[in-house]
JSON list of C-alpha atoms in Angstrom, two decimals:
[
{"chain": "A", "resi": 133, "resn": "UNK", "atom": "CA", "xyz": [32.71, -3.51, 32.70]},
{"chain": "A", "resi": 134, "resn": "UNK", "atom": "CA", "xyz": [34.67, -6.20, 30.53]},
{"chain": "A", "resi": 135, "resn": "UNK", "atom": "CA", "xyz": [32.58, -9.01, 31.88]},
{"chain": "A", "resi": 136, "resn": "UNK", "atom": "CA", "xyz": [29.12, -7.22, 30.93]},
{"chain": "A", "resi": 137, "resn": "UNK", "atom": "CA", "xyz": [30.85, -6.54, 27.49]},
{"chain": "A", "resi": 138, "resn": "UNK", "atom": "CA", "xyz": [32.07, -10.41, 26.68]},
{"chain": "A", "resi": 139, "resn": "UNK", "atom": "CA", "xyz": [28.45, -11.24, 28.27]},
{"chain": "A", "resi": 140, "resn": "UNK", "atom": "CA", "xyz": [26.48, -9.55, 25.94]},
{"chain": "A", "resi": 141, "resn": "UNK", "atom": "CA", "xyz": [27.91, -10.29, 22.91]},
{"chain": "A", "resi": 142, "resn": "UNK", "atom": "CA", "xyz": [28.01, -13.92, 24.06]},
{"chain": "A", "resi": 143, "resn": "UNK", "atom": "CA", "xyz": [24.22, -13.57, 24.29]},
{"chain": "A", "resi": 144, "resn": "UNK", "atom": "CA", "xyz": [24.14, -12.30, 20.71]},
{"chain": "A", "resi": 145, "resn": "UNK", "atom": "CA", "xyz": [25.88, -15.14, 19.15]},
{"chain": "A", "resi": 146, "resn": "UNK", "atom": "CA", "xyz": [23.90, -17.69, 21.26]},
{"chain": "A", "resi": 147, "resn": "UNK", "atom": "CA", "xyz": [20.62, -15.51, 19.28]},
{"chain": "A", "resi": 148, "resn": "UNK", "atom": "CA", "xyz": [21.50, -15.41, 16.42]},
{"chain": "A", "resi": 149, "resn": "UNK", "atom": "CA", "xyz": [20.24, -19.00, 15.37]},
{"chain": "A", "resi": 150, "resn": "UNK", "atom": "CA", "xyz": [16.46, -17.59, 15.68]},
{"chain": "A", "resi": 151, "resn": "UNK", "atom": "CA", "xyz": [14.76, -17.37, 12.91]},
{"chain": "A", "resi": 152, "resn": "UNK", "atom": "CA", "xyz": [16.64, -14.40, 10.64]},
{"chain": "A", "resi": 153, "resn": "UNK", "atom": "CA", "xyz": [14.06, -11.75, 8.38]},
{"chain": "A", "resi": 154, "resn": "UNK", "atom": "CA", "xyz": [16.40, -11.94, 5.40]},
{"chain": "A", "resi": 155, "resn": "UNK", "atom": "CA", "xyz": [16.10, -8.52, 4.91]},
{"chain": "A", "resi": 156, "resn": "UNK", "atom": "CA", "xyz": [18.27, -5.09, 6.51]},
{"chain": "A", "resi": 157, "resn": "UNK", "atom": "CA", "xyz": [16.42, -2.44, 7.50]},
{"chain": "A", "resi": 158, "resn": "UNK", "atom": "CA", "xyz": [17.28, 1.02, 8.18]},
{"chain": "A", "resi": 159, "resn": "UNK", "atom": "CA", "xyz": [16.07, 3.51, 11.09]},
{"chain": "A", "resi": 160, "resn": "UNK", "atom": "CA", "xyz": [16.11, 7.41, 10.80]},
{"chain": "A", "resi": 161, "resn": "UNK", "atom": "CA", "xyz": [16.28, 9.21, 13.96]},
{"chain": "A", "resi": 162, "resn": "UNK", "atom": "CA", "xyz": [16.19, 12.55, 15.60]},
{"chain": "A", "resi": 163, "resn": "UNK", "atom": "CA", "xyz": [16.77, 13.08, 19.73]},
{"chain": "A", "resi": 164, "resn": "UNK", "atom": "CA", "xyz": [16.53, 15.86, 20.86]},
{"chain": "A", "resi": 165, "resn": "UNK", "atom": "CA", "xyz": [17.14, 17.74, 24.68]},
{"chain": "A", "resi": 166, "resn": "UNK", "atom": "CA", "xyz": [16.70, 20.98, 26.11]},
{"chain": "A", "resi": 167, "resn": "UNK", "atom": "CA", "xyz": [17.56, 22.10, 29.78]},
{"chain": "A", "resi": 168, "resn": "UNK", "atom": "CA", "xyz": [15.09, 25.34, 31.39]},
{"chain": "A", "resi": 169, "resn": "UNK", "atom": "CA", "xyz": [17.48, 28.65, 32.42]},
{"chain": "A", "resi": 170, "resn": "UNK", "atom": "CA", "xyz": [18.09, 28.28, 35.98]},
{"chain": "A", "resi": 171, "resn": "UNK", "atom": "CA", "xyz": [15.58, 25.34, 36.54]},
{"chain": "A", "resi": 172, "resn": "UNK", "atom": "CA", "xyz": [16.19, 21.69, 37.14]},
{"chain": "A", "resi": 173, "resn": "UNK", "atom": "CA", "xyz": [13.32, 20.81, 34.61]},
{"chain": "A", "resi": 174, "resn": "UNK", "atom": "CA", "xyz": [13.59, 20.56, 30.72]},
{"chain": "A", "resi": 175, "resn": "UNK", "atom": "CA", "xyz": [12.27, 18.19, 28.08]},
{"chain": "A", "resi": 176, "resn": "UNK", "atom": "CA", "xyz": [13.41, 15.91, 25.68]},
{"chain": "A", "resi": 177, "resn": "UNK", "atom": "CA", "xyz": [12.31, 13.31, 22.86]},
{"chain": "A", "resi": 178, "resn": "UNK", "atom": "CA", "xyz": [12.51, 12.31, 19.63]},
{"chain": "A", "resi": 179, "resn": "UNK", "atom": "CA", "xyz": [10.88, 11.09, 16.40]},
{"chain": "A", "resi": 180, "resn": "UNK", "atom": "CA", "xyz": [12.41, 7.59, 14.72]},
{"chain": "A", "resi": 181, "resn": "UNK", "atom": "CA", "xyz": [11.10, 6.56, 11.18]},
{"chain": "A", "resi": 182, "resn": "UNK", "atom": "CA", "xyz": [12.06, 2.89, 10.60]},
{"chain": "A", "resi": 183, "resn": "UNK", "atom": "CA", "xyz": [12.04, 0.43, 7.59]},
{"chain": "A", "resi": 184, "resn": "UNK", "atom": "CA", "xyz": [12.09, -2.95, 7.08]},
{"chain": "A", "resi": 185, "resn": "UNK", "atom": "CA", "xyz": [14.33, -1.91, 4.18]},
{"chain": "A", "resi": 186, "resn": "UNK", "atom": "CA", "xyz": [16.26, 0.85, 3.65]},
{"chain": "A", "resi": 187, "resn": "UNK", "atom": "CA", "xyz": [14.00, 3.19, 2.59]},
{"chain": "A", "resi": 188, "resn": "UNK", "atom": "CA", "xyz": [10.02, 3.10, 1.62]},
{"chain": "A", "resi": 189, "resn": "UNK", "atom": "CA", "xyz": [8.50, 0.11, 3.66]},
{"chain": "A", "resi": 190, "resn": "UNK", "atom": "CA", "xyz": [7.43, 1.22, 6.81]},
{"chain": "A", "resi": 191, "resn": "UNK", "atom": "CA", "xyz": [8.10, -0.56, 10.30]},
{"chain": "A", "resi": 192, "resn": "UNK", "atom": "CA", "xyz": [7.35, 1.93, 12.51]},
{"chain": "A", "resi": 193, "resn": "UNK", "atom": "CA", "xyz": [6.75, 5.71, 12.95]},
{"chain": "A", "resi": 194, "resn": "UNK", "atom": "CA", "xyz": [7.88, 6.60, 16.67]},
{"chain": "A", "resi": 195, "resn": "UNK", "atom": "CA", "xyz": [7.02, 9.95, 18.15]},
{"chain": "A", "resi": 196, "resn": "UNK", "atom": "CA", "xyz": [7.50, 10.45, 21.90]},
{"chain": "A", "resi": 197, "resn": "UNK", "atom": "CA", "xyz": [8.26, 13.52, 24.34]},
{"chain": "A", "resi": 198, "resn": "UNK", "atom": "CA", "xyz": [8.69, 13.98, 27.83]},
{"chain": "A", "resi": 199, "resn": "UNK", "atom": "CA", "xyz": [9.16, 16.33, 30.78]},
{"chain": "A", "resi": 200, "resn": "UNK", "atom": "CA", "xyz": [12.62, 15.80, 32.55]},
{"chain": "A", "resi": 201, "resn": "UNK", "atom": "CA", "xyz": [13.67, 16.57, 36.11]},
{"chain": "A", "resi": 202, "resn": "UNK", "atom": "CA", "xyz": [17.44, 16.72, 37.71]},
{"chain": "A", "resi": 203, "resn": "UNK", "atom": "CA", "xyz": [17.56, 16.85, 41.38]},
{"chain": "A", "resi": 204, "resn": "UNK", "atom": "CA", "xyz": [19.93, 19.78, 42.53]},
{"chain": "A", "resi": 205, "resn": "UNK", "atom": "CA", "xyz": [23.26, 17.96, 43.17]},
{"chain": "A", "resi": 206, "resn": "UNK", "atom": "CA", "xyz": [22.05, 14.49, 42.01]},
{"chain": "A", "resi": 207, "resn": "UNK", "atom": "CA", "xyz": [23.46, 12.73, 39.41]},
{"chain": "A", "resi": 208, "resn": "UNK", "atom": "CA", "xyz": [20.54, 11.56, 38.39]},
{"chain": "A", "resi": 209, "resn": "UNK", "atom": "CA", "xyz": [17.97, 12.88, 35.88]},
{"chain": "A", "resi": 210, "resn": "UNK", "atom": "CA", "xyz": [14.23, 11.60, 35.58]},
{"chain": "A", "resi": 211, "resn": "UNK", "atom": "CA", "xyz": [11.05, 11.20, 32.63]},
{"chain": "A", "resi": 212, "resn": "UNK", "atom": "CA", "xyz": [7.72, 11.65, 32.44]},
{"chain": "A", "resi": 213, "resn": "UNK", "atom": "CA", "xyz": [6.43, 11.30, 29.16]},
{"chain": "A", "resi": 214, "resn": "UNK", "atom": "CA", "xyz": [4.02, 9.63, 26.07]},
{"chain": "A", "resi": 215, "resn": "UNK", "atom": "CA", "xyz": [4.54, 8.21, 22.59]},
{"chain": "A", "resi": 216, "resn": "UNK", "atom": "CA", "xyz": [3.04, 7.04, 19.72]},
{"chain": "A", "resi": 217, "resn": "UNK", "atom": "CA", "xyz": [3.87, 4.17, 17.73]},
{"chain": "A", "resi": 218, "resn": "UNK", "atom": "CA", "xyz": [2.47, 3.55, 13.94]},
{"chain": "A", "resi": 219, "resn": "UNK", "atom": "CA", "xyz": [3.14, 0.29, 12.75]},
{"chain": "A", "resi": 220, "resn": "UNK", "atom": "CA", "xyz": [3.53, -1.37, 9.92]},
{"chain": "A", "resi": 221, "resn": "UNK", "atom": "CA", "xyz": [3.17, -5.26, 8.47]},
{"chain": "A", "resi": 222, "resn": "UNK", "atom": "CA", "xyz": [6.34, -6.48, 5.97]},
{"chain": "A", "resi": 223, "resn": "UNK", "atom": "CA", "xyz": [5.99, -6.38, 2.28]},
{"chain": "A", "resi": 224, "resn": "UNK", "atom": "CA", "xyz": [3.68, -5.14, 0.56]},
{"chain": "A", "resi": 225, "resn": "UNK", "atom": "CA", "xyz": [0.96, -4.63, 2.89]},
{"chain": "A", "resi": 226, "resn": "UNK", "atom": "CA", "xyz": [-0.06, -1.03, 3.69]},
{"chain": "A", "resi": 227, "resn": "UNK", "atom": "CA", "xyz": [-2.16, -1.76, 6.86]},
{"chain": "A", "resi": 228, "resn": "UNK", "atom": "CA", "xyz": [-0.93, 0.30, 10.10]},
{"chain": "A", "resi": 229, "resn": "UNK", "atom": "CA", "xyz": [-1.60, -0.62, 13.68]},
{"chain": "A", "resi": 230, "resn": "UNK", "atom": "CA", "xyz": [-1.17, 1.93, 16.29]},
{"chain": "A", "resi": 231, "resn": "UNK", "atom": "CA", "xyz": [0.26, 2.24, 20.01]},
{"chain": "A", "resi": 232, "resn": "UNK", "atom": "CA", "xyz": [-0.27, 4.71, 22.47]},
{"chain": "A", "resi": 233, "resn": "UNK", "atom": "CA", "xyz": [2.12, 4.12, 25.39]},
{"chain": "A", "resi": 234, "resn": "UNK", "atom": "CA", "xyz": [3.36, 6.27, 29.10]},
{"chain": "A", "resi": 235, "resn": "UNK", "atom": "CA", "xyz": [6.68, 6.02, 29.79]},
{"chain": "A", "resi": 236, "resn": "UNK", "atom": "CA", "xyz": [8.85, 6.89, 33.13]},
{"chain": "A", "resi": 237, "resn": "UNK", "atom": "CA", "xyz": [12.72, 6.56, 33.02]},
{"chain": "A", "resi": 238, "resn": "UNK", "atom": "CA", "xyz": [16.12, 7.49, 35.09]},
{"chain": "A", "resi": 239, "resn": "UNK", "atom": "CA", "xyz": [19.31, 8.08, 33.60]},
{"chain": "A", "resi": 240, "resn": "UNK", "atom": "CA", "xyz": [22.15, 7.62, 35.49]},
{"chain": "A", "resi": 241, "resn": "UNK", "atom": "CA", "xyz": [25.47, 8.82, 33.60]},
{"chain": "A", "resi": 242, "resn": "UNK", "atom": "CA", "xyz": [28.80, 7.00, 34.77]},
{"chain": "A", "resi": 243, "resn": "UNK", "atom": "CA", "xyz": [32.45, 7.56, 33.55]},
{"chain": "A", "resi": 244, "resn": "UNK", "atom": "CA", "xyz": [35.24, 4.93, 34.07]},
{"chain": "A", "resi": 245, "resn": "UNK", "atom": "CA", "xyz": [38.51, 6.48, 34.11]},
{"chain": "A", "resi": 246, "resn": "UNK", "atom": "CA", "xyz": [39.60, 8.97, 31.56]},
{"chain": "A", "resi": 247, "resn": "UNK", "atom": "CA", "xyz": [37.55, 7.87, 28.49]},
{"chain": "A", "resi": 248, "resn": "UNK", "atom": "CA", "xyz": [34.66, 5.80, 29.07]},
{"chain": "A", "resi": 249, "resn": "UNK", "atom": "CA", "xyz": [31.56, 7.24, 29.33]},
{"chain": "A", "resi": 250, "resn": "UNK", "atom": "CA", "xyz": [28.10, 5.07, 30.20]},
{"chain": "A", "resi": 251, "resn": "UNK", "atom": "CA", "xyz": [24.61, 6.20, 30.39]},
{"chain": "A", "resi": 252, "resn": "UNK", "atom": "CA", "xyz": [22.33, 3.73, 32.36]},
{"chain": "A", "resi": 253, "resn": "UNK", "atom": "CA", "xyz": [18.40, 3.74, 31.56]},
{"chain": "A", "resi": 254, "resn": "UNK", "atom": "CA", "xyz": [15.96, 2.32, 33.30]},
{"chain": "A", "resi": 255, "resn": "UNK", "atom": "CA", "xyz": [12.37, 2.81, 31.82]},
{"chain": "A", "resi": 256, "resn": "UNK", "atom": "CA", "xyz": [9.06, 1.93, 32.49]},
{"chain": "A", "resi": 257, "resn": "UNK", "atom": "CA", "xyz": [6.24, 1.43, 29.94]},
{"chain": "A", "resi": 258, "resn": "UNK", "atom": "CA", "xyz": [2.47, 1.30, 29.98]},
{"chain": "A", "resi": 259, "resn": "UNK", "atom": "CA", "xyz": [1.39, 0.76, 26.45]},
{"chain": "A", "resi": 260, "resn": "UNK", "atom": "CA", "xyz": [-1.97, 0.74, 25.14]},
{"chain": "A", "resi": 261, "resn": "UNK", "atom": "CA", "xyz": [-1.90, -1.56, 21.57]},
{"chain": "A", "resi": 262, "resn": "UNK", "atom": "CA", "xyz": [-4.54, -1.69, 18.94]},
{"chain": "A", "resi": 263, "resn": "UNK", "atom": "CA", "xyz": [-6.61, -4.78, 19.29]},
{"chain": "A", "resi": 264, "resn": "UNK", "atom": "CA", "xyz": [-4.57, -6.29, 22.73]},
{"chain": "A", "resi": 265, "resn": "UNK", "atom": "CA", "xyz": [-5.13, -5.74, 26.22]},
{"chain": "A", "resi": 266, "resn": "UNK", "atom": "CA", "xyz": [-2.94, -3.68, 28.10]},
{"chain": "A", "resi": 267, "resn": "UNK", "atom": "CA", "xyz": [0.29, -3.92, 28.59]},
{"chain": "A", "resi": 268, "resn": "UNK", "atom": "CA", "xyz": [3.34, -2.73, 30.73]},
{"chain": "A", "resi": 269, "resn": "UNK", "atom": "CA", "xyz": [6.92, -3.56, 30.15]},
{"chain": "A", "resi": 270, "resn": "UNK", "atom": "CA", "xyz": [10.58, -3.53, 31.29]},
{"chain": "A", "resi": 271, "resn": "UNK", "atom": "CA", "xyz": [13.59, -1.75, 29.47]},
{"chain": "A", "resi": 272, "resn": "UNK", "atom": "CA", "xyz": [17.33, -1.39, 30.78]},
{"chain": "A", "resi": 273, "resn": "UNK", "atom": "CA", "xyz": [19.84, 0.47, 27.94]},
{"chain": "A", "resi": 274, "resn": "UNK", "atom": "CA", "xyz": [23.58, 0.32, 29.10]},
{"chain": "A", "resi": 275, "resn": "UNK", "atom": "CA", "xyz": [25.13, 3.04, 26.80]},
{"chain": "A", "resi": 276, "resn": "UNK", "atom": "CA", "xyz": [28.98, 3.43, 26.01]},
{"chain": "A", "resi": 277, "resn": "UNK", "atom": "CA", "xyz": [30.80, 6.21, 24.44]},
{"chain": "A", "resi": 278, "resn": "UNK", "atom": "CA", "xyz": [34.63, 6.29, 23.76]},
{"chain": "A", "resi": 279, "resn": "UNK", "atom": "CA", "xyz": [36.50, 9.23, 22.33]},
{"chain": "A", "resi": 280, "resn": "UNK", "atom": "CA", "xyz": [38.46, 8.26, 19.59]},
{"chain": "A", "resi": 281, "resn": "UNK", "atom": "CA", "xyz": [40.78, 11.63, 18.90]},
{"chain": "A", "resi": 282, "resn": "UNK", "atom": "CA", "xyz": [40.60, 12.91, 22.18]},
{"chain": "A", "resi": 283, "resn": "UNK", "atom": "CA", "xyz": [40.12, 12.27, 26.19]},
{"chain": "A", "resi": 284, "resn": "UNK", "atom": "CA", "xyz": [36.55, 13.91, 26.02]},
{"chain": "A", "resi": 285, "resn": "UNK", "atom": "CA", "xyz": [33.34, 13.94, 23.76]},
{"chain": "A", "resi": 286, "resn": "UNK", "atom": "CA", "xyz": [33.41, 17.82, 22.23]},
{"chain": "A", "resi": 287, "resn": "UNK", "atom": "CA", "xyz": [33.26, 19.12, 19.32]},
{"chain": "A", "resi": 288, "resn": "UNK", "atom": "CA", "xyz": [35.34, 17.89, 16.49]},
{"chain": "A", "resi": 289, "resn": "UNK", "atom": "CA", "xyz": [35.70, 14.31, 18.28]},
{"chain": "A", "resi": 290, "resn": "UNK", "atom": "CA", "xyz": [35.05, 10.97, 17.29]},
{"chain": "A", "resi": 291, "resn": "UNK", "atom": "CA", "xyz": [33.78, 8.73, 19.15]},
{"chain": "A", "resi": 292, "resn": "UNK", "atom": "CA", "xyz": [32.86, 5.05, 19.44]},
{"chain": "A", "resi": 293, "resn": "UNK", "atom": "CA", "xyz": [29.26, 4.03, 20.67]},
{"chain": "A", "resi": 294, "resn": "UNK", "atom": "CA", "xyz": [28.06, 1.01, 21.93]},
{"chain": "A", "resi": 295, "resn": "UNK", "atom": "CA", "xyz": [24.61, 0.13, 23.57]},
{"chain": "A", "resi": 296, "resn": "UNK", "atom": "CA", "xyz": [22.61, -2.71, 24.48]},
{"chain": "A", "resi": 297, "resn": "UNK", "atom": "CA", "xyz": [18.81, -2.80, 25.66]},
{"chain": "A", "resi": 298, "resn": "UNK", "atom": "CA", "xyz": [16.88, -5.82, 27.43]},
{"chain": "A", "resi": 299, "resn": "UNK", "atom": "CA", "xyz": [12.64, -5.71, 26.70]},
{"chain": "A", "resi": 300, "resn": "UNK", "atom": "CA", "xyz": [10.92, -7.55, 29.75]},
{"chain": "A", "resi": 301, "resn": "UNK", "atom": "CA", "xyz": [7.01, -7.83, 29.60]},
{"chain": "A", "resi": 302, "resn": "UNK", "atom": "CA", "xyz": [5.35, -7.58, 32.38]},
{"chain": "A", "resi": 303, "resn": "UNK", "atom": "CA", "xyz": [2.26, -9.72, 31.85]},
{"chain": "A", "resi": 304, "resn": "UNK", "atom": "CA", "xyz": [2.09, -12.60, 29.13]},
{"chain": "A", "resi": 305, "resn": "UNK", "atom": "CA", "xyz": [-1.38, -12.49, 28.46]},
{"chain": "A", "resi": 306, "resn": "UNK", "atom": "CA", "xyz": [-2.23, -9.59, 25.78]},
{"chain": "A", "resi": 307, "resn": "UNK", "atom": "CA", "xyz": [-6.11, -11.14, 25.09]},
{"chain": "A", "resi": 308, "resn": "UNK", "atom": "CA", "xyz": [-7.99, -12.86, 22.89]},
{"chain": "A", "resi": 309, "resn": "UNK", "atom": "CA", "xyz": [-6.28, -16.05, 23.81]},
{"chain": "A", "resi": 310, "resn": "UNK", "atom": "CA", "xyz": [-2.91, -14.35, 22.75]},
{"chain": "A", "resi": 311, "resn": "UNK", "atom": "CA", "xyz": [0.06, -14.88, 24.54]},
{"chain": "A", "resi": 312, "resn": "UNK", "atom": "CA", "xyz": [3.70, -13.50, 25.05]},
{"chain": "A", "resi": 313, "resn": "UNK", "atom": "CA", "xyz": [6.94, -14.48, 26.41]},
{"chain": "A", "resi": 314, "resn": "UNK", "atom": "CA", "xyz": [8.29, -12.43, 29.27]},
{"chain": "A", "resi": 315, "resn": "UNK", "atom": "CA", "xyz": [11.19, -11.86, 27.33]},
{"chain": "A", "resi": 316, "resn": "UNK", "atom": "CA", "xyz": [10.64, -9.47, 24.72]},
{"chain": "A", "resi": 317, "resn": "UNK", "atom": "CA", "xyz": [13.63, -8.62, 22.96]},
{"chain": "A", "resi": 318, "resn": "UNK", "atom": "CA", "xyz": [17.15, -7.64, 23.19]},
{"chain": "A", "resi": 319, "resn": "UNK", "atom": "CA", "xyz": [19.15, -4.74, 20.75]},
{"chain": "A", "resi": 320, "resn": "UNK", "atom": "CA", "xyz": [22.49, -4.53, 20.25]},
{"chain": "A", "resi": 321, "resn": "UNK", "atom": "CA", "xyz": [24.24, -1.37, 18.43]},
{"chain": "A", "resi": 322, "resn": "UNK", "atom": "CA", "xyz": [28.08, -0.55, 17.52]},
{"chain": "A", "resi": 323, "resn": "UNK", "atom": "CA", "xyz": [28.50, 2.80, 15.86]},
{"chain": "A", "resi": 324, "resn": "UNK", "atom": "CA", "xyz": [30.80, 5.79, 14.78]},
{"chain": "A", "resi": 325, "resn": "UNK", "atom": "CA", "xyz": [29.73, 8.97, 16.06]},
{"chain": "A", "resi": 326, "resn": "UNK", "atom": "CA", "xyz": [30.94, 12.72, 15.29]},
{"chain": "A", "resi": 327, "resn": "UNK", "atom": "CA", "xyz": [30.34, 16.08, 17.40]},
{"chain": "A", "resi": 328, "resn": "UNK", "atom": "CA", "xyz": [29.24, 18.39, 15.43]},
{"chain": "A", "resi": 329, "resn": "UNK", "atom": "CA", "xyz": [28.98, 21.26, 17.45]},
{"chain": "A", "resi": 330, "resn": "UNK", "atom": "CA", "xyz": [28.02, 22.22, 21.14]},
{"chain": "A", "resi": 331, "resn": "UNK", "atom": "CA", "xyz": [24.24, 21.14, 20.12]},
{"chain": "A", "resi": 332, "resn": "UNK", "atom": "CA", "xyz": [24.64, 18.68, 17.76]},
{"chain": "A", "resi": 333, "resn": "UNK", "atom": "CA", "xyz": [26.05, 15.02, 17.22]},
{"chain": "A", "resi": 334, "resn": "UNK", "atom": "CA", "xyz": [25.50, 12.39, 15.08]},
{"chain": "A", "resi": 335, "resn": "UNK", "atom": "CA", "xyz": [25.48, 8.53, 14.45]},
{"chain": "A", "resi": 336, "resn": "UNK", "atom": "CA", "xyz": [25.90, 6.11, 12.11]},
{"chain": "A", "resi": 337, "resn": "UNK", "atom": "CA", "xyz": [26.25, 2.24, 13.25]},
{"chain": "A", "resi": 338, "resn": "UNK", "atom": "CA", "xyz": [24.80, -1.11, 13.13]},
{"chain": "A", "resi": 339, "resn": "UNK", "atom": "CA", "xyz": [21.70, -2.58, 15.48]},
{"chain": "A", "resi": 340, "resn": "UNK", "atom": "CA", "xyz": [21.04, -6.23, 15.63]},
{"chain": "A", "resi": 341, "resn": "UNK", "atom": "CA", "xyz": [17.74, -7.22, 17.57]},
{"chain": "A", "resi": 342, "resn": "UNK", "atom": "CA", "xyz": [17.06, -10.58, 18.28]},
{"chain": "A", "resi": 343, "resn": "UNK", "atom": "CA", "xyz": [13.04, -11.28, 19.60]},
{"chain": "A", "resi": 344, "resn": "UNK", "atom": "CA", "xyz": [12.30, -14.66, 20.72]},
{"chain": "A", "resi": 345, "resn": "UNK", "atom": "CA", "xyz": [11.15, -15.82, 17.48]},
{"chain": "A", "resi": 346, "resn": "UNK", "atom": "CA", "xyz": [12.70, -13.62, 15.16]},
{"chain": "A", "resi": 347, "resn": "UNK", "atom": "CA", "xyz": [16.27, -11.42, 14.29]},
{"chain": "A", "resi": 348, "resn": "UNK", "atom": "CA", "xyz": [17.05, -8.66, 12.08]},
{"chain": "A", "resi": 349, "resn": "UNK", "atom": "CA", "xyz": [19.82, -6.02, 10.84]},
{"chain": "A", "resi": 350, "resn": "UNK", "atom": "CA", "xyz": [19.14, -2.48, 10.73]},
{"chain": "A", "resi": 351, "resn": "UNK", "atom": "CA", "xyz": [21.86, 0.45, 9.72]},
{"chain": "A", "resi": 352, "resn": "UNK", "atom": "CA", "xyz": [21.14, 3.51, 12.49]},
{"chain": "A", "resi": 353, "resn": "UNK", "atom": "CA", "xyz": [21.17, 6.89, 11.49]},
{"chain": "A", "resi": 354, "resn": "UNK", "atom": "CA", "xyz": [21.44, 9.34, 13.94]},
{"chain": "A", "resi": 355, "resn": "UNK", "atom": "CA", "xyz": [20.86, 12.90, 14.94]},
{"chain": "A", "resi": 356, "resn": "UNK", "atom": "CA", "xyz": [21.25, 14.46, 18.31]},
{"chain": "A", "resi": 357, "resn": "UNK", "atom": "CA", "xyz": [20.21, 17.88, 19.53]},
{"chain": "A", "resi": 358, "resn": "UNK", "atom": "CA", "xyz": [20.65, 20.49, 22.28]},
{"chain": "A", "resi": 359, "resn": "UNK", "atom": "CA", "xyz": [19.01, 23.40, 21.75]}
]
């Protein structure tokens, strides 16, 4: 686990010499889960409004759901779902270009000793973008959550959370003579998070993204349901 750590954050100083949007940005996000009585289906998904700054120019609007399914006596759990994506140009400019996208995922949960807890996600999109062909990509999120004032994540802890997410296209055509890397991007986040209570937690922290071409800072705020 130590090795993947140093890794990653050598690959974030070896990015950060792309070119840098001189600008921090700030995402506003809600997640939210809910498991069926007595049934290994539920659903979960959530709605992200990001800026280029920290409030008032739009970068995206995210809103996604999905059906979830745990296999009895798997450790395992699987999604099925859609999402839309409004986006939008930075500056000044008010013009908004849209994606409709399927997604499928597995999340495998994985705790190292006493304290360290990981999530893996693998997930698989199909995305459907104004004015370019279509297009499928990769994602793999490692996520790691330490208690802080306590051996496990309930309520009243803090915790420390760290995550990091490799984008792979799948195709490097997107039409009209327009073409893409298959490496898309790669985010990197390092945040403070709080239980709240049995159904809710909550984030604040720091994502750096780094594209081929381009890099930027945005401050995460987080909120995370069970209901």
């Amino acid at each position: 686990m130590k090795y993947l750590i140093i890794f990653l954050l050598i690959f974030q100083i070896e990015t950060v010499f792309s070119q840098r949007i001189n600008q921090t940005g700030a995402w506003y996000m809600y997640f939210y889960t809910h498991e069926f009585n007595e049934s290994n289906w539920g659903i979960q998904g959530d709605v992200q409004y990001r800026n280029w700054n920290i409030l008032g120019d739009l970068e995206q609007l995210l809103i996604r759901s999905g059906v979830t399914y745990k296999p009895k006596d798997a450790n395992i759990k699987f999604t099925a779902g859609i999402a839309h994506v409004s986006t939008g140009d930075l500056g000044p400019s008010k013009d908004i270009n849209t994606e409709f996208r399927f997604y499928q995922e597995a999340l495998f949960p994985q705790k190292i000793g006493n304290r360290v807890y990981l999530n893996h996600r693998f997930r698989y999109e199909q995305r459907f973008v104004e004015d370019q062909d279509f297009r499928t990509r990769y994602r793999y999120n490692i996520f790691v959550n330490i208690p802080i004032n306590g051996k496990e994540i309930n309520n009243g802890v803090f915790y420390a959370a760290f995550y990091n997410e490799l984008f792979i296209n799948d195709e490097k055509n997107i039409g009209k003579e327009v073409t893409v890397e298959y490496f898309d991007r790669n985010r990197t986040y390092f945040g403070l998070g709080k239980v709240l209570s049995k159904n809710f937690n909550t984030q604040l922290g720091w994502m750096n993204q780094q594209g081929n071409n381009f890099g930027k800072g945005q401050f995460q705020l987080s909120l995370h349901h069970k209901f």
